[in-house]
Short mmCIF file of C-alpha atoms in Angstrom, two decimals:
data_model
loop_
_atom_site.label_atom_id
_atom_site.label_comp_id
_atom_site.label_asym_id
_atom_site.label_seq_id
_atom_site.Cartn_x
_atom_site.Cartn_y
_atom_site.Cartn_z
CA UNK A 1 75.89 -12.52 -57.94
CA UNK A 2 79.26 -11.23 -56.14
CA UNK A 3 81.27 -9.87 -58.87
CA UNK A 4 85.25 -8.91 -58.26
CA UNK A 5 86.90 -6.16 -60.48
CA UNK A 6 90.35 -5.47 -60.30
CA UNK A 7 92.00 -1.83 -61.56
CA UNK A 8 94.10 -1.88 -63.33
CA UNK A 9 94.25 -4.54 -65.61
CA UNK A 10 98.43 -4.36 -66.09
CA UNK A 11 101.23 -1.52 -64.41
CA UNK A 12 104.16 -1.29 -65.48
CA UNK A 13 106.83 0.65 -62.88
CA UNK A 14 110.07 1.67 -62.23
CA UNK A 15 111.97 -0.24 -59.40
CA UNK A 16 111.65 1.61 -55.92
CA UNK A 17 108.54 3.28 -56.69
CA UNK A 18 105.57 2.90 -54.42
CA UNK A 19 102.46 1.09 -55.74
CA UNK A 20 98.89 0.66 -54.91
CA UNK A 21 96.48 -2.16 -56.74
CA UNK A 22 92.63 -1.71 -56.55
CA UNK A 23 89.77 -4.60 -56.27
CA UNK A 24 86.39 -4.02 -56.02
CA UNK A 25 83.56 -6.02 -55.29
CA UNK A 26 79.83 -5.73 -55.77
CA UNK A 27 78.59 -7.70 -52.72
CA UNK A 28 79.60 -6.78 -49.19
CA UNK A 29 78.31 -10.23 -47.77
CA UNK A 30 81.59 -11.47 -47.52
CA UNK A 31 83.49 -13.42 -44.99
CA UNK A 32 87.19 -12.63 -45.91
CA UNK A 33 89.16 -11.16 -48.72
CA UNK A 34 92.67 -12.40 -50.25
CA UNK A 35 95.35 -11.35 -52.20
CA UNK A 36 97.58 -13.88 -53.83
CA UNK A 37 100.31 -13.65 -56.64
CA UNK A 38 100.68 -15.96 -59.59
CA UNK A 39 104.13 -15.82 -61.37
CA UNK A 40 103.96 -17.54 -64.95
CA UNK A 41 103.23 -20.63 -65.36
CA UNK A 42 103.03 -21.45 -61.80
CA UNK A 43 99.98 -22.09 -59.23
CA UNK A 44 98.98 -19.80 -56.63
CA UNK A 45 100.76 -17.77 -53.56
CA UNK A 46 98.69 -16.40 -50.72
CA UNK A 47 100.17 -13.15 -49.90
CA UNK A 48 97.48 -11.48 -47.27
CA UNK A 49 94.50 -12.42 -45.79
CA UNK A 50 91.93 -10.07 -44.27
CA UNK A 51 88.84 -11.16 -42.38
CA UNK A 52 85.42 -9.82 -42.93
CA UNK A 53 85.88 -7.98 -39.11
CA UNK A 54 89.36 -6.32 -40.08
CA UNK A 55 90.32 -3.05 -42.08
CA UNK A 56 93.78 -4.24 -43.08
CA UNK A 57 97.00 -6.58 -42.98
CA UNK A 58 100.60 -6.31 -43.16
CA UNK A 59 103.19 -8.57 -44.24
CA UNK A 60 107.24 -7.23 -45.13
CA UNK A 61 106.57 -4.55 -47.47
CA UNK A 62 102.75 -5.57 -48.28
CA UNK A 63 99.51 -3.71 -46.99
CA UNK A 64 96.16 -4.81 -47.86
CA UNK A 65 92.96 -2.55 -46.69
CA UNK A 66 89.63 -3.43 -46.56
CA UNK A 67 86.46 -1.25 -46.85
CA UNK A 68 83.32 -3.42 -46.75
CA UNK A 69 80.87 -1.13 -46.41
CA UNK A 70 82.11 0.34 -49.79
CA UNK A 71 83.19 -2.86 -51.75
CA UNK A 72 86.55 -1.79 -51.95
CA UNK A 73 90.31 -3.55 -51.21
CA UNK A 74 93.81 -2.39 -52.19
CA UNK A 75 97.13 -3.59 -52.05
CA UNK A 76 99.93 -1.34 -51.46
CA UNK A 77 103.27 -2.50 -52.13
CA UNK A 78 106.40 -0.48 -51.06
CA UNK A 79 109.68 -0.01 -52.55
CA UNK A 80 109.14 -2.02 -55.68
CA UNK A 81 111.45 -4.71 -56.58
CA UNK A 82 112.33 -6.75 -60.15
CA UNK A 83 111.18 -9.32 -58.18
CA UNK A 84 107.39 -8.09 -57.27
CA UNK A 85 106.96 -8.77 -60.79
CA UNK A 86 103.67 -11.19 -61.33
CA UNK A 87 99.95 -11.07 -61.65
CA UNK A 88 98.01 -10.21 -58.39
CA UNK A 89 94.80 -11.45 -57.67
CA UNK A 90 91.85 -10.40 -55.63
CA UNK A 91 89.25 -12.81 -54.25
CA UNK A 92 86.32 -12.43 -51.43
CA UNK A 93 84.76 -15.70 -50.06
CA UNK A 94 81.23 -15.48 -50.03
CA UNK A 95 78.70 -16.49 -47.95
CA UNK A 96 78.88 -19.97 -49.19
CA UNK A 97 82.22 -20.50 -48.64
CA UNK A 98 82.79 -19.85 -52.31
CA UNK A 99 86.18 -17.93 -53.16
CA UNK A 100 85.34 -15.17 -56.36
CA UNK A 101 88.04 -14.25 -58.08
CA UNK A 102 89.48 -10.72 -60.00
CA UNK A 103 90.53 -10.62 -62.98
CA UNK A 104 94.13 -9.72 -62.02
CA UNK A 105 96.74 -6.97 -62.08
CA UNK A 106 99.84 -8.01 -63.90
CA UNK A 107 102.80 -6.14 -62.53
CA UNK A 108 106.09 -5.32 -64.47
CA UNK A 109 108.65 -3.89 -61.93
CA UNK A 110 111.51 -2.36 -64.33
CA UNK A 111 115.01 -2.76 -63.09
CA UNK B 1 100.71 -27.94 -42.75
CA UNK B 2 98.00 -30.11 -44.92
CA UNK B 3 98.74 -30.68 -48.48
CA UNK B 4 96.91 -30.68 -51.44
CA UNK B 5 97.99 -32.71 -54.24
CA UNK B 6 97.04 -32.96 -57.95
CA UNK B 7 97.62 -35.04 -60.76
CA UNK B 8 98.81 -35.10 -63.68
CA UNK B 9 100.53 -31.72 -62.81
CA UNK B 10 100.05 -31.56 -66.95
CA UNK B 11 98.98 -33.57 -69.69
CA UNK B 12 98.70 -33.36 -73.73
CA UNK B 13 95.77 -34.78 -74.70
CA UNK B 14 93.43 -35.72 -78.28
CA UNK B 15 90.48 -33.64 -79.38
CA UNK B 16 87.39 -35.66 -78.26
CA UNK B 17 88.91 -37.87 -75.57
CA UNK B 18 88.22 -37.68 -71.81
CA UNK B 19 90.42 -36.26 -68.73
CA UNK B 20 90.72 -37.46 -65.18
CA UNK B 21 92.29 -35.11 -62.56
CA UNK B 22 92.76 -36.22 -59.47
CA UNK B 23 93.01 -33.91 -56.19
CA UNK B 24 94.07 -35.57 -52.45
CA UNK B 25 94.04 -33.82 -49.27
CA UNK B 26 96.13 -35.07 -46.86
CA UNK B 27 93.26 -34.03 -44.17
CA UNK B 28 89.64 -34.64 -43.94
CA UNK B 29 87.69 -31.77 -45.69
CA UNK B 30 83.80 -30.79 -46.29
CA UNK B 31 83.90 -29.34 -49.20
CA UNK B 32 86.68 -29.60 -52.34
CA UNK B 33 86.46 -26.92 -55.15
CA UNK B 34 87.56 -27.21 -58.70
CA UNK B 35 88.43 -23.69 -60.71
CA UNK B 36 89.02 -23.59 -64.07
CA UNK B 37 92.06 -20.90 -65.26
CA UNK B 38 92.09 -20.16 -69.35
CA UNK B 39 95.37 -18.92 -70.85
CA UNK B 40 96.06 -15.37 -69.67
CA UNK B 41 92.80 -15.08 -67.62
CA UNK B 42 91.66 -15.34 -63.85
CA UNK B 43 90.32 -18.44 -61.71
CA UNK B 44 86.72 -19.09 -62.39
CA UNK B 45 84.87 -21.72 -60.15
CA UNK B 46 83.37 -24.99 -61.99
CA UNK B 47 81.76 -26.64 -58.77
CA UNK B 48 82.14 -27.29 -55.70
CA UNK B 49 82.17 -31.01 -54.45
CA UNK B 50 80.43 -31.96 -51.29
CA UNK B 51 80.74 -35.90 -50.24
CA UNK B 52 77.90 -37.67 -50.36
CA UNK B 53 75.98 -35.37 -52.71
CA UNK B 54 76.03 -34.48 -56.12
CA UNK B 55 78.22 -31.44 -57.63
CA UNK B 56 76.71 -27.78 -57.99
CA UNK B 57 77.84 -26.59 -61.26
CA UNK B 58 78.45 -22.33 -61.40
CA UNK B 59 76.79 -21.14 -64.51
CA UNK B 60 78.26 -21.83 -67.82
CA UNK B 61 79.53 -25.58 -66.72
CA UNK B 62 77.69 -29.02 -66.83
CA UNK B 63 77.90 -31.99 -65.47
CA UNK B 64 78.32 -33.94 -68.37
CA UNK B 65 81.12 -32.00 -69.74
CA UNK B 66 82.34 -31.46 -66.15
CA UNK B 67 81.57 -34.69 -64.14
CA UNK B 68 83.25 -34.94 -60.43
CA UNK B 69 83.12 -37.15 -57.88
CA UNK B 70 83.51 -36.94 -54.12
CA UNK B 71 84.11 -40.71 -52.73
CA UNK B 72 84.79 -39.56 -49.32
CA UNK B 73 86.54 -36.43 -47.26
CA UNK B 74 89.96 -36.32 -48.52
CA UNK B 75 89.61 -37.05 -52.61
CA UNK B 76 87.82 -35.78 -55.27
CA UNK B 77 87.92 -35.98 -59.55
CA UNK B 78 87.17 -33.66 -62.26
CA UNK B 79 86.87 -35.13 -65.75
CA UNK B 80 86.88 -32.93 -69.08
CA UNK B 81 84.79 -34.74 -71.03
CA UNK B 82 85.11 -34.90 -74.86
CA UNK B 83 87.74 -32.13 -74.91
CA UNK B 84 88.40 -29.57 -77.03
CA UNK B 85 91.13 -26.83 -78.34
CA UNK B 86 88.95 -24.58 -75.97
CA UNK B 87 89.18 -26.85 -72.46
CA UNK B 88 93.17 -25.78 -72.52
CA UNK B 89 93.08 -24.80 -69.05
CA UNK B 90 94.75 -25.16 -65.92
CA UNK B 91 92.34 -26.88 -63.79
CA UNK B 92 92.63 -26.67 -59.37
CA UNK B 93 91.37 -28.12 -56.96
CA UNK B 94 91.30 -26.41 -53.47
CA UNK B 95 89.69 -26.63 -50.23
CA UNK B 96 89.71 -25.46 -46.87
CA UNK B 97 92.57 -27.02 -45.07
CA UNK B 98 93.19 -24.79 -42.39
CA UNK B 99 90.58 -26.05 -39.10
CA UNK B 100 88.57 -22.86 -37.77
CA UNK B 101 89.23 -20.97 -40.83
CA UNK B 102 87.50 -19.86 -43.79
CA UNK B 103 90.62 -20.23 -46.08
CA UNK B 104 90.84 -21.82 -49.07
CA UNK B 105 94.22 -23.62 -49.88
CA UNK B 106 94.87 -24.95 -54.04
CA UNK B 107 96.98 -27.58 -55.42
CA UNK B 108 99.10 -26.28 -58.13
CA UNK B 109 97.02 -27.32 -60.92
CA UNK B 110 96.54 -29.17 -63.72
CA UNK B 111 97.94 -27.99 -66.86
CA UNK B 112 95.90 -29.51 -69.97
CA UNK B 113 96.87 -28.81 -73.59
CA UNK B 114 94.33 -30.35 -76.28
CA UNK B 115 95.82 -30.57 -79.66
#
């Protein structure tokens, strides 16, 4: 059964600082891995996609990598801003089309 | 793009009634997901909803506390049956919306509060 950890469970960081969120995942059977944020109270925002085939993606100031072999994703997020602040979540798509979910990062960017 | 819309977007309901949520994609879909999110916690998958075939329930859920229904490509239900202090949730549906690619999209969920 694919299991999805994330690491660590909350950060809390000054603004500008340089961050890097972990996921890990027990089965490498996977056909793509996502990273979305969830601010409070709200639904779901798809921030990078990475297919089973590719080692990372990029978006503004966003870089996920992706180690299959080894079970392991992170996020890196540059330059921190107030406004990064939310829970992150990791999720891998299985091989029945199935979308496991982390148990989150919350983020606290301090002004 | 293709939408997917729930309702009620949140509801207050009794201990020991019954919930209907509703999820519509605007495009024809195999298969429809429903996820369950607990205060504070992650997204944990109830089922997934194929037309024409009955739910599979993940471990931990049942279909009589869970039932769904799949009339055709582009709608599905979840009801909470006989509902509980512990079913306050935030309950979405997704699916994958996007032709040629294995991405899920959600709606933006359900918010139940049981008293």
């Amino acid at each position: 059964k694919q299991e999805v950890t994330q690491i660590p469970a909350a950060l809390s960081v000054p603004e500008g600082e340089n961050l890097v969120l972990n996921c890990s995942f027990t089965d490498s059977a996977i056909y793509n891995l996502q990273w979305f944020r969830q601010d409070p109270g709200k639904g779901l925002t798809s921030l990078l996609l990475i297919q089973s085939s590719q080692r990372e993606q990029t978006s503004g100031r966003l870089n996920a990598s992706l180690d299959k072999s080894s079970g392991r994703s992170t996020l890196y997020i540059a330059a921190s801003q107030p406004g990064d602040s939310a829970t992150y979540l990791c999720a891998v798509m299985d091989s029945s089309y199935k979308l496991i979910f982390g148990s989150g990062t919350r983020l606290l960017v301090r002004p | 793009s293709a939408v997917i819309s729930q309702k009620p977007s949140r509801d207050i309901c009794q201990r020991g009634t019954s919930l209907t949520i509703q999820c519509q994609v605007d495009s024809q879909v195999t298969m429809m997901f429903w996820y369950r999110q607990q205060p504070g916690q992650s997204l944990t998958l109830i089922a997934t909803a194929n037309q024409g075939s009955e739910a599979t329930y993940e471990s931990g859920f049942v279909i009589d506390k869970f039932p769904i229904s799949r009339p055709n490509l582009t709608f599905s239900t979840l009801t909470v049956s006989n509902m509980s202090p512990e079913d306050s949730s935030i309950y979405l549906c997704s699916a994958n919306i996007q032709s040629g690619a294995n991405v899920l999209t959600f709606g933006a969920g359900s918010r139940l509060t049981v008293l």
